[in-house]
Amino acid sequence: MLVRAVTAPGLRRWCRGRRGAAAACFPLGRALLGVRGAEAAVFLQGLLTNDVTQLVAAGDAPPALYAHALNVQGRCLYDVILYRLHGSTAEEPHILLECDSSALDSIQKHLKLYKIRRKVTITPCPDLSLWAVIPGEQPGDASSLPKSADQALLLTPDPRTEVMGWRLIAKKGANLSEIIPGSQVGDVQDYHRHRYKQGIPEGVKDLPPGVALPLESNLAFMNGISFTKGCYIGQELTARTHHMGVIRKRLLPVRFPAPLPSPGVPEGAEILTEAGKPAGKFRAGEGELGIALLRLAHVNEPLCINLGGDRVKLSATTPGWWPKAAAK
């Protein structure tokens, strides 16, 4: 496999704006699948929301893409990040697919169902480890991060949004302090708290298969969909919703007062306005932070959840990385 580092001027500027921050590396429980062969990109193109052919295009091809695999009703089955491992168009296309580890078997079956006779091999990659790399609050020079990755298989900006830092792929057992000098290995719960604070869904808890809709899940905000590519499974409803321009509900970060009542907020709990009107549903969270599907009309109102006879208040916010007119 190719060893290379990917620089990111935009992320370096972000890090320089957070002077005194050092990189924290979080081990992720996400799985990796290798999709390799002459027709790898064309094969994935018909199954995913984003334009996968970009990964095999000549010139300045992106190192990573975010996308969803949808069912025929246009609802999310899997959230994935794709990574380009081949170095040029002269090489055989080699794409890594990151997915929720609990969905590894089902996504392999899904891919093989549509593979038919295409010249593609689909192989799990248990010898690789996946890390999220996010500037923390400890002393250090985070602006040098992209320059220190010569031992990484792949270090690339997270394609969803700049505030999620980098994705790092390395061999199992690799020494992170050698790959990113001055970095610290963090608790993965802190990674989840960070993404919930930013309103970033990830995995089957945040995006229940067959339930979550891609545009309500902010897929367009996270660079995860192409509205100009050819047909793919689930395109019809998604395209119609986009062109109608009416999205009344979105996934938003929410915060509860700490401490929460034991055993916490159940996934799928109904969120109400102060007047008792349905406002949305809680998806998942970590501690007092979480993510919920909410009606935009109620985002700025006092909200609550009834837990065991108690009314627990919560508040929702619009993420700062969203487009300015997104919540309107």
XYZ file of C-alpha atoms in Angstrom:
328
model
C 0.000 0.000 0.000
C 1.056 3.531 -0.671
C 2.486 5.613 2.161
C 1.763 9.308 1.806
C 0.812 12.419 3.704
C -1.931 14.824 2.712
C -1.548 18.478 3.588
C -4.500 20.778 4.263
C -3.928 24.555 4.123
C -7.401 25.288 5.481
C -6.879 23.038 8.478
C -3.450 24.489 9.157
C -5.022 27.944 9.281
C -7.622 26.625 11.711
C -4.915 25.153 13.921
C -2.894 28.358 13.863
C -6.020 30.100 15.082
C -5.994 27.744 18.098
C -2.535 28.596 19.378
C -1.357 26.485 22.268
C -3.304 23.438 21.023
C -1.806 19.982 20.479
C -3.206 17.084 18.526
C -5.277 14.428 20.270
C -5.557 11.056 18.534
C -8.702 9.030 19.153
C -8.876 5.307 18.258
C -12.141 4.708 16.422
C -14.205 1.537 16.446
C -15.014 1.945 12.774
C -14.251 -0.795 10.243
C -12.338 -0.525 6.969
C -13.063 -2.355 3.727
C -10.758 -2.392 0.726
C -12.566 -1.984 -2.614
C -10.079 -2.607 -5.380
C -10.171 -3.140 -9.119
C -10.594 -1.443 -12.478
C -14.306 -0.822 -11.877
C -14.132 0.054 -8.172
C -15.246 3.684 -8.545
C -17.943 2.937 -11.149
C -19.290 0.181 -8.888
C -19.534 2.456 -5.834
C -20.921 5.295 -7.952
C -24.267 3.549 -8.316
C -24.575 2.806 -4.599
C -23.524 6.041 -2.873
C -24.769 9.626 -2.749
C -21.472 11.312 -3.623
C -19.597 11.398 -6.929
C -17.094 8.584 -6.358
C -15.553 9.008 -9.814
C -13.718 12.024 -8.362
C -11.432 9.559 -6.550
C -10.116 8.170 -9.853
C -10.127 11.399 -11.859
C -6.950 12.770 -13.375
C -5.432 15.853 -11.791
C -6.244 17.078 -8.313
C -8.390 14.160 -7.091
C -9.657 14.467 -3.497
C -8.060 12.095 -0.947
C -11.382 11.376 0.800
C -15.152 11.623 0.291
C -18.114 11.369 2.656
C -21.294 9.635 1.477
C -24.360 7.637 2.457
C -25.632 4.376 1.015
C -29.430 4.616 0.749
C -32.229 2.099 0.378
C -34.722 2.306 -2.483
C -36.959 4.557 -0.335
C -34.147 7.095 -0.077
C -33.350 6.468 3.607
C -29.860 6.015 4.991
C -28.470 2.496 5.356
C -24.808 3.283 6.027
C -22.677 6.395 6.494
C -19.240 5.923 4.946
C -16.011 7.771 4.288
C -14.027 6.751 1.213
C -10.235 7.098 0.974
C -8.152 7.026 -2.195
C -5.055 4.851 -1.786
C -3.863 4.684 -5.402
C -1.457 7.459 -6.334
C -2.383 8.143 -9.961
C -4.721 7.157 -12.782
C -2.002 4.806 -14.037
C -2.478 2.594 -10.963
C -5.320 0.179 -10.312
C -8.055 1.994 -8.356
C -7.822 1.183 -4.650
C -10.418 2.697 -2.322
C -10.795 2.198 1.415
C -14.340 2.343 2.747
C -14.865 3.311 6.402
C -18.114 2.217 8.041
C -19.670 1.466 11.424
C -18.069 -1.755 12.677
C -21.457 -3.146 13.742
C -22.616 -2.830 10.126
C -19.532 -4.471 8.575
C -21.214 -7.770 7.701
C -24.364 -6.154 6.338
C -22.489 -3.629 4.201
C -20.332 -6.405 2.732
C -23.503 -8.306 1.792
C -24.973 -5.097 0.366
C -21.905 -4.476 -1.801
C -21.639 -8.079 -2.984
C -25.338 -8.105 -3.887
C -24.715 -5.389 -6.490
C -21.212 -6.469 -7.519
C -22.489 -8.967 -10.128
C -19.611 -9.431 -12.609
C -17.736 -6.209 -12.002
C -13.954 -6.368 -11.779
C -13.851 -5.511 -8.089
C -12.587 -7.224 -4.946
C -14.051 -6.373 -1.517
C -11.847 -7.259 1.441
C -11.903 -6.334 5.161
C -8.716 -4.672 6.443
C -8.227 -5.887 10.050
C -4.509 -5.047 9.863
C -5.263 -1.306 9.689
C -6.263 1.083 12.464
C -8.360 4.221 12.083
C -7.870 7.360 14.162
C -9.532 10.745 14.455
C -6.998 13.527 14.956
C -8.326 16.716 16.521
C -6.424 19.690 17.976
C -6.869 19.711 21.743
C -6.127 22.252 24.443
C -2.675 21.124 25.574
C 0.568 22.999 24.695
C 2.061 22.061 21.365
C 2.412 23.074 17.742
C -0.633 21.661 15.975
C 0.102 23.668 12.836
C 2.928 21.216 12.042
C 0.580 18.221 12.137
C 0.206 17.530 8.413
C 3.995 17.671 7.945
C 4.686 14.926 10.489
C 2.769 12.068 8.908
C 5.386 10.380 6.728
C 4.842 7.085 8.583
C 1.058 7.120 8.114
C -0.650 5.122 5.422
C -3.019 8.059 4.997
C -3.548 11.343 6.814
C -6.271 13.498 5.329
C -8.668 16.251 6.380
C -12.004 14.860 7.507
C -14.123 15.437 4.374
C -17.295 16.258 6.363
C -16.278 19.559 7.923
C -13.114 21.353 8.968
C -14.018 21.259 12.676
C -13.599 17.463 12.690
C -9.856 17.685 12.048
C -8.179 14.755 10.279
C -8.638 11.057 9.640
C -5.502 8.937 10.106
C -5.073 5.380 8.828
C -2.032 3.419 9.986
C -0.909 -0.144 10.490
C -2.197 -1.849 13.635
C 0.238 -1.211 16.484
C 1.806 1.878 14.881
C 3.454 4.347 17.251
C 1.290 7.465 17.133
C 3.944 9.628 18.801
C 6.267 8.886 15.854
C 3.592 9.593 13.268
C 2.432 12.822 14.942
C 5.116 14.121 17.341
C 3.711 15.707 20.487
C 0.281 14.137 20.080
C -1.610 12.349 22.838
C -3.923 9.345 22.656
C -7.337 10.474 23.849
C -10.404 8.734 25.230
C -12.787 7.919 22.379
C -15.669 9.215 24.527
C -14.127 12.685 24.230
C -14.155 12.293 20.440
C -17.871 11.484 20.531
C -18.495 14.452 22.834
C -16.670 16.687 20.360
C -18.720 15.548 17.376
C -21.997 15.739 19.325
C -21.092 19.280 20.307
C -20.600 20.040 16.612
C -23.757 18.155 15.550
C -21.922 15.510 13.508
C -23.802 12.186 13.191
C -21.767 8.998 12.846
C -22.813 5.363 12.880
C -26.044 3.448 13.273
C -27.121 5.056 16.575
C -27.083 8.551 15.117
C -28.314 7.438 11.674
C -30.694 4.509 12.248
C -30.689 2.310 9.108
C -33.903 2.622 7.120
C -35.048 5.569 9.261
C -32.726 8.567 8.770
C -33.217 10.764 5.712
C -29.975 12.087 4.176
C -30.924 15.759 3.828
C -32.487 15.910 7.303
C -29.178 14.408 8.472
C -27.318 17.402 6.967
C -25.602 15.319 4.288
C -25.394 18.320 1.935
C -23.771 20.469 4.641
C -21.132 17.754 5.169
C -20.118 17.561 1.498
C -21.656 14.095 1.250
C -23.881 14.335 -1.802
C -23.663 15.248 -5.466
C -26.792 16.615 -7.143
C -25.224 16.429 -10.612
C -23.991 12.815 -10.757
C -25.873 9.992 -12.454
C -28.413 7.662 -10.887
C -27.842 5.839 -7.629
C -30.077 3.849 -5.304
C -32.420 6.160 -3.397
C -31.747 9.184 -5.599
C -35.344 9.990 -6.559
C -36.694 11.055 -3.156
C -33.438 12.805 -2.232
C -33.329 14.831 -5.450
C -37.015 15.740 -5.192
C -36.584 16.952 -1.602
C -33.542 19.003 -2.600
C -35.236 20.677 -5.562
C -38.376 21.435 -3.552
C -36.074 23.224 -1.090
C -38.209 22.455 1.972
C -36.515 20.655 4.870
C -38.489 21.140 8.070
C -36.429 18.895 10.364
C -32.684 18.545 10.860
C -30.213 16.829 13.131
C -28.981 19.358 15.704
C -26.674 19.281 18.724
C -28.515 19.332 22.047
C -27.365 19.836 25.625
C -28.937 18.665 28.880
C -28.308 20.034 32.352
C -25.734 17.880 34.173
C -26.006 15.477 35.836
C -28.627 13.547 33.888
C -31.060 11.250 35.684
C -29.879 7.628 35.704
C -29.786 5.668 33.374
C -29.770 8.621 30.974
C -31.914 9.557 27.991
C -33.178 6.598 25.912
C -32.550 6.682 22.182
C -35.674 7.741 20.326
C -37.148 9.651 23.285
C -39.731 12.228 22.207
C -38.750 15.878 22.618
C -41.516 18.337 23.449
C -41.920 22.090 23.512
C -42.797 23.827 26.771
C -46.419 23.784 25.609
C -46.279 20.011 25.104
C -46.121 20.010 21.309
C -43.943 17.352 19.598
C -40.648 18.966 18.552
C -38.549 15.975 17.535
C -36.728 12.880 18.752
C -33.490 12.301 20.612
C -31.056 10.105 18.690
C -27.979 9.478 20.859
C -25.470 11.215 23.093
C -22.506 11.157 25.448
C -23.048 12.628 28.892
C -24.960 15.896 28.731
C -24.284 16.281 24.982
C -26.240 14.639 22.214
C -27.851 14.888 18.828
C -31.548 15.063 17.993
C -33.803 15.325 14.970
C -35.750 18.540 15.575
C -38.296 20.664 13.773
C -36.501 23.868 12.847
C -39.543 25.897 13.894
C -38.924 24.888 17.534
C -35.119 25.091 17.708
C -35.051 28.363 19.667
C -37.841 27.397 22.074
C -37.448 25.807 25.537
C -37.508 22.023 25.045
C -37.921 19.056 27.358
C -38.151 15.261 27.600
C -40.371 13.371 30.047
C -38.256 10.785 31.883
C -39.947 8.605 34.466
C -42.394 11.319 35.410
C -39.709 14.032 35.532
C -39.447 16.789 32.955
C -35.810 17.177 31.857
C -34.995 20.386 30.027
C -32.620 20.587 27.061
C -31.482 23.202 24.591
C -30.607 22.999 20.903
C -28.109 25.075 18.933
C -27.298 25.661 15.279
C -23.671 24.622 14.581
C -21.317 27.441 13.654
C -19.897 25.494 10.694
C -23.299 25.338 8.946
C -23.986 27.652 5.993
C -25.311 30.951 7.324
C -28.813 30.575 5.877
C -29.125 26.865 6.703
C -31.535 27.077 9.626
C -33.966 29.394 7.873
